[in-house]
Amino acid sequence: MLVLALDTSTPACAVALVELGALPVDPRRQADRAPQDQAPQDQAAAGRALFEWQALFERAVWDARRHGELLAPLVAEALAEAGIRPPDLAAVVVGAGPGPFTSLRVGMVTGAAFGAALGIPVHGVCSLDGIGTVTEGPVGVITDARRREVFWARYQDGTRVGEPGVGAPAAVVAQLRASGATRVTGPGVALYPEVFAEFGHSADRADRADRADGADGADGPLVPGSPAPAVLVRCVAADILGGRTPAPLVPLYLRRPDAAEPRPPKTVTVAG
Amino acid sequence: MTERPLVLGIETSCDETGVGLVRGGTLIADALASSVDEHARYGGVVPEIAARAHLEAMVPTIERALDRAGLRHRDVDAVAVTAGPGLAGALLVGVAAAKAYALALGVPLHGVHHLAAHVAVDTLEHGPLPRPSVALLVSGGHSSLLLVPDLATEPVVPLGATVDDAAGEAYDKVARLLGMPFPGGPPIDAAARDGRADIAFPRAKAGDGTFDFSFSGLKTAVARWVEARHRSGEPVPVADVAASFQEAVADVLTAKAVAACRSQGVDTLVIGGGVAANSRLRALAALRCEAAGIQLRVPRPGLCTDNGAMVAALGSLRVEAGVAPSPWDLPATSTLPL
Ligand SMILES: [Zn+2]
């Protein structure tokens, strides 16, 4: 099954095309499996469905303000490079945030529209899972929420514990400390290095960044630690392969919109 | 005989998620989701609330339009979308959606100008537009006079615009002053029917030789007048204030529109935008156009406000004229020039 995956929850505009298959599989395919794939026995041990996956395309372009311009060309490029026509796609996976609202919506509406146009399911996944599910041990995943705050979630051996949150870095540190996290990762960490200094930096993602760096003439590498869309596909692989209807696509804003109710009409003669 | 191309139009520049389907010069179906009620308590459109509502409504509104037409996604031959001007975050949702539909369906994408689309919608009701025409577009977001050469192939030319508030904005502010709900157009129009337009509110920029407007001073004049009444303890004659304010707005708009037609040697005026639904503006425009020998074209109210049909109408004109499609990196431009 061919799956298109998108994430625009960070300054990275990230697109992947993933071929997903249930195991057992053709041995020839086994040999092609991406090196970072989990061994089937690990998946079984983790109680997940057995599947194989291969990223046919995975690329990110870093520009916090231009997701709306960058995403569609990147999707077109992915399809062209992998030799895939849109009707060949079986599902869409999209990072549902949390992330800065404007860029987040670009990815979400693109995923939703792509799925609707093709009549295929669209699975929303917490974007932080695109980082957290490939970590080990007790780890906090941190991304930039702007306004001197971060989005965060805690993972235990690659499984998210609880819902993602938003808060001031110092407050998040206190919660992570209380939850027993020993390491942090994600693009939000580097923005507040002193605040997160007490934690070790999770290095689980370094290999991914290296791999993408070497990818064929990419516009830019996968930003180290930004949500990897191919990983998002793995998060819902069992649902996709099982043909389960996805839950409605809901963006994880975690904040109310800024809006103030107007004051009573002012007295113009006094106010000028 | 092959069927003419079916164009899907998407509009998200403000608080309406609009979707239209047009084939040739014919409106096949349209659907609209509005977040206007969510903005009412804030007295104006809140950009983040509008953008959130667009994301929620985008796909369901497209499905509704297709359902109404009894068509499927794969029947769509081209996708048109408002690329600007408008609220940046709101535009972006529509543009991203349009690209995704076009890419997924393997059809061309056409980014169009919101104001040109307001003019183009009239062709769905009254047929091809004489070239050139003049258009008066008035809403909560814009007040413009435009020279319209060929809608499909040539850019519209701005003749004038408001230098401060849009006409619809002035309606909203005056309505608030009079204790009426947002948006202010309909309640003021209704109240004005029982009133006399005998309060002399100013006509800013009238007869100044430009085609520009200014409504900020008018709004302030109304506020001062109402306040003086409050101070003197006299009741505010709401109907008279509404009628007089409305008369001032309609007077300046129609006088300048007719003058613009004359200066350009044009004999067709199109009025569009939400304020085009205003009864006094329509009546006065009809009167003055008749006297000046100008043919007046005003689409029905449902097509005057922001909607997807207008975008599909302009997209359809472009597709049939063989205009090159937009690239996949088409930006959403909140201040898109004409
Ligand atoms: Zn408009």
PDB file of C-alpha atoms in Angstrom, chain B residues 65-184:
ATOM      1  CA  ALA B  65     -21.296  21.211  -3.559  1.00  0.00           C
ATOM      2  CA  LEU B  66     -20.459  18.026  -5.459  1.00  0.00           C
ATOM      3  CA  ASP B  67     -23.402  16.193  -3.878  1.00  0.00           C
ATOM      4  CA  ARG B  68     -25.807  18.959  -4.863  1.00  0.00           C
ATOM      5  CA  ALA B  69     -24.559  18.789  -8.432  1.00  0.00           C
ATOM      6  CA  GLY B  70     -24.653  14.992  -8.461  1.00  0.00           C
ATOM      7  CA  LEU B  71     -21.026  15.040  -9.541  1.00  0.00           C
ATOM      8  CA  ARG B  72     -17.891  13.288  -8.351  1.00  0.00           C
ATOM      9  CA  HIS B  73     -14.382  14.570  -7.733  1.00  0.00           C
ATOM     10  CA  ARG B  74     -13.112  13.081 -10.950  1.00  0.00           C
ATOM     11  CA  ASP B  75     -15.611  15.135 -12.973  1.00  0.00           C
ATOM     12  CA  VAL B  76     -13.666  18.290 -12.056  1.00  0.00           C
ATOM     13  CA  ASP B  77     -11.544  19.619 -14.951  1.00  0.00           C
ATOM     14  CA  ALA B  78      -9.816  22.532 -13.198  1.00  0.00           C
ATOM     15  CA  VAL B  79      -9.576  24.093  -9.743  1.00  0.00           C
ATOM     16  CA  ALA B  80      -9.702  27.864  -9.166  1.00  0.00           C
ATOM     17  CA  VAL B  81      -8.962  29.555  -5.866  1.00  0.00           C
ATOM     18  CA  THR B  82      -8.816  33.047  -4.396  1.00  0.00           C
ATOM     19  CA  ALA B  83      -5.082  33.761  -4.070  1.00  0.00           C
ATOM     20  CA  GLY B  84      -5.698  37.204  -2.493  1.00  0.00           C
ATOM     21  CA  PRO B  85      -6.291  39.745  -1.226  1.00  0.00           C
ATOM     22  CA  GLY B  86      -7.735  38.778   2.148  1.00  0.00           C
ATOM     23  CA  LEU B  87      -6.794  37.478   5.588  1.00  0.00           C
ATOM     24  CA  ALA B  88      -3.453  35.693   5.250  1.00  0.00           C
ATOM     25  CA  GLY B  89      -4.220  32.656   7.410  1.00  0.00           C
ATOM     26  CA  ALA B  90      -7.665  32.244   5.892  1.00  0.00           C
ATOM     27  CA  LEU B  91      -6.437  32.487   2.287  1.00  0.00           C
ATOM     28  CA  LEU B  92      -3.745  29.931   2.987  1.00  0.00           C
ATOM     29  CA  VAL B  93      -6.272  27.233   3.882  1.00  0.00           C
ATOM     30  CA  GLY B  94      -8.121  27.651   0.602  1.00  0.00           C
ATOM     31  CA  VAL B  95      -4.985  27.851  -1.520  1.00  0.00           C
ATOM     32  CA  ALA B  96      -3.478  24.748   0.089  1.00  0.00           C
ATOM     33  CA  ALA B  97      -6.741  22.859  -0.352  1.00  0.00           C
ATOM     34  CA  ALA B  98      -7.060  23.915  -3.983  1.00  0.00           C
ATOM     35  CA  LYS B  99      -3.539  22.751  -4.740  1.00  0.00           C
ATOM     36  CA  ALA B 100      -4.199  19.403  -3.101  1.00  0.00           C
ATOM     37  CA  TYR B 101      -7.412  18.854  -5.060  1.00  0.00           C
ATOM     38  CA  ALA B 102      -5.763  19.874  -8.334  1.00  0.00           C
ATOM     39  CA  LEU B 103      -2.688  17.746  -7.693  1.00  0.00           C
ATOM     40  CA  ALA B 104      -4.677  14.709  -6.570  1.00  0.00           C
ATOM     41  CA  LEU B 105      -7.075  14.963  -9.531  1.00  0.00           C
ATOM     42  CA  GLY B 106      -4.359  15.751 -12.060  1.00  0.00           C
ATOM     43  CA  VAL B 107      -6.033  18.977 -13.227  1.00  0.00           C
ATOM     44  CA  PRO B 108      -4.765  22.567 -13.588  1.00  0.00           C
ATOM     45  CA  LEU B 109      -4.831  25.123 -10.769  1.00  0.00           C
ATOM     46  CA  HIS B 110      -5.850  28.749 -11.302  1.00  0.00           C
ATOM     47  CA  GLY B 111      -5.160  31.345  -8.619  1.00  0.00           C
ATOM     48  CA  VAL B 112      -7.523  34.295  -9.091  1.00  0.00           C
ATOM     49  CA  HIS B 113      -7.938  37.801  -7.676  1.00  0.00           C
ATOM     50  CA  HIS B 114     -10.769  38.142  -5.192  1.00  0.00           C
ATOM     51  CA  LEU B 115     -12.048  41.453  -6.601  1.00  0.00           C
ATOM     52  CA  ALA B 116     -11.961  40.232 -10.198  1.00  0.00           C
ATOM     53  CA  ALA B 117     -13.968  37.213  -9.052  1.00  0.00           C
ATOM     54  CA  HIS B 118     -16.607  39.528  -7.508  1.00  0.00           C
ATOM     55  CA  VAL B 119     -17.039  41.046 -10.978  1.00  0.00           C
ATOM     56  CA  ALA B 120     -16.944  37.716 -12.821  1.00  0.00           C
ATOM     57  CA  VAL B 121     -19.817  36.264 -10.817  1.00  0.00           C
ATOM     58  CA  ASP B 122     -22.198  38.603 -12.631  1.00  0.00           C
ATOM     59  CA  THR B 123     -21.569  36.724 -15.890  1.00  0.00           C
ATOM     60  CA  LEU B 124     -23.352  33.705 -14.366  1.00  0.00           C
ATOM     61  CA  GLU B 125     -26.579  35.713 -14.193  1.00  0.00           C
ATOM     62  CA  HIS B 126     -26.301  38.289 -16.955  1.00  0.00           C
ATOM     63  CA  GLY B 127     -23.988  36.716 -19.518  1.00  0.00           C
ATOM     64  CA  PRO B 128     -20.693  37.988 -20.903  1.00  0.00           C
ATOM     65  CA  LEU B 129     -19.585  41.383 -19.659  1.00  0.00           C
ATOM     66  CA  PRO B 130     -19.160  44.184 -22.219  1.00  0.00           C
ATOM     67  CA  ARG B 131     -15.496  45.158 -22.541  1.00  0.00           C
ATOM     68  CA  PRO B 132     -14.617  47.363 -20.861  1.00  0.00           C
ATOM     69  CA  SER B 133     -16.970  47.815 -17.918  1.00  0.00           C
ATOM     70  CA  VAL B 134     -16.681  49.596 -14.605  1.00  0.00           C
ATOM     71  CA  ALA B 135     -17.201  47.731 -11.333  1.00  0.00           C
ATOM     72  CA  LEU B 136     -18.050  49.095  -7.891  1.00  0.00           C
ATOM     73  CA  LEU B 137     -17.155  46.559  -5.206  1.00  0.00           C
ATOM     74  CA  VAL B 138     -18.283  47.311  -1.681  1.00  0.00           C
ATOM     75  CA  SER B 139     -18.105  45.026   1.324  1.00  0.00           C
ATOM     76  CA  GLY B 140     -16.742  44.804   4.851  1.00  0.00           C
ATOM     77  CA  GLY B 141     -13.288  44.286   3.417  1.00  0.00           C
ATOM     78  CA  HIS B 142     -13.171  46.459   0.317  1.00  0.00           C
ATOM     79  CA  SER B 143     -14.569  49.551  -1.385  1.00  0.00           C
ATOM     80  CA  SER B 144     -13.149  49.851  -4.889  1.00  0.00           C
ATOM     81  CA  LEU B 145     -13.926  51.254  -8.285  1.00  0.00           C
ATOM     82  CA  LEU B 146     -12.361  49.195 -11.067  1.00  0.00           C
ATOM     83  CA  LEU B 147     -12.025  49.382 -14.816  1.00  0.00           C
ATOM     84  CA  VAL B 148     -12.609  45.870 -16.144  1.00  0.00           C
ATOM     85  CA  PRO B 149     -11.153  45.151 -19.606  1.00  0.00           C
ATOM     86  CA  ASP B 150     -11.227  41.388 -20.363  1.00  0.00           C
ATOM     87  CA  LEU B 151     -11.839  39.395 -17.175  1.00  0.00           C
ATOM     88  CA  ALA B 152     -10.124  36.257 -18.404  1.00  0.00           C
ATOM     89  CA  THR B 153      -6.987  37.630 -19.948  1.00  0.00           C
ATOM     90  CA  GLU B 154      -6.358  41.146 -18.656  1.00  0.00           C
ATOM     91  CA  PRO B 155      -5.932  42.468 -15.126  1.00  0.00           C
ATOM     92  CA  VAL B 156      -8.604  44.796 -13.811  1.00  0.00           C
ATOM     93  CA  VAL B 157      -7.410  48.368 -13.342  1.00  0.00           C
ATOM     94  CA  PRO B 158      -7.998  50.143 -10.032  1.00  0.00           C
ATOM     95  CA  LEU B 159      -9.643  53.550 -10.491  1.00  0.00           C
ATOM     96  CA  GLY B 160     -10.098  54.300  -6.823  1.00  0.00           C
ATOM     97  CA  ALA B 161     -10.559  52.746  -3.388  1.00  0.00           C
ATOM     98  CA  THR B 162     -11.299  53.685   0.180  1.00  0.00           C
ATOM     99  CA  VAL B 163      -8.490  55.550   1.896  1.00  0.00           C
ATOM    100  CA  ASP B 164      -9.591  54.309   5.336  1.00  0.00           C
ATOM    101  CA  ASP B 165     -12.544  52.104   6.320  1.00  0.00           C
ATOM    102  CA  ALA B 166     -14.386  49.904   3.854  1.00  0.00           C
ATOM    103  CA  ALA B 167     -18.069  50.811   3.434  1.00  0.00           C
ATOM    104  CA  GLY B 168     -19.156  47.582   5.145  1.00  0.00           C
ATOM    105  CA  GLU B 169     -16.835  48.348   8.032  1.00  0.00           C
ATOM    106  CA  ALA B 170     -18.551  51.708   8.498  1.00  0.00           C
ATOM    107  CA  TYR B 171     -21.894  49.878   8.576  1.00  0.00           C
ATOM    108  CA  ASP B 172     -20.568  47.529  11.268  1.00  0.00           C
ATOM    109  CA  LYS B 173     -19.262  50.380  13.410  1.00  0.00           C
ATOM    110  CA  VAL B 174     -22.385  52.507  13.103  1.00  0.00           C
ATOM    111  CA  ALA B 175     -24.543  49.468  13.859  1.00  0.00           C
ATOM    112  CA  ARG B 176     -22.583  48.901  17.061  1.00  0.00           C
ATOM    113  CA  LEU B 177     -23.070  52.518  17.979  1.00  0.00           C
ATOM    114  CA  LEU B 178     -26.835  52.096  17.544  1.00  0.00           C
ATOM    115  CA  GLY B 179     -26.855  48.844  19.528  1.00  0.00           C
ATOM    116  CA  MET B 180     -27.397  46.618  16.498  1.00  0.00           C
ATOM    117  CA  PRO B 181     -25.720  43.241  15.876  1.00  0.00           C
ATOM    118  CA  PHE B 182     -22.757  42.390  13.645  1.00  0.00           C
ATOM    119  CA  PRO B 183     -22.673  42.400  10.656  1.00  0.00           C
ATOM    120  CA  GLY B 184     -24.259  45.831  10.561  1.00  0.00           C
TER     121      GLY B 184
END
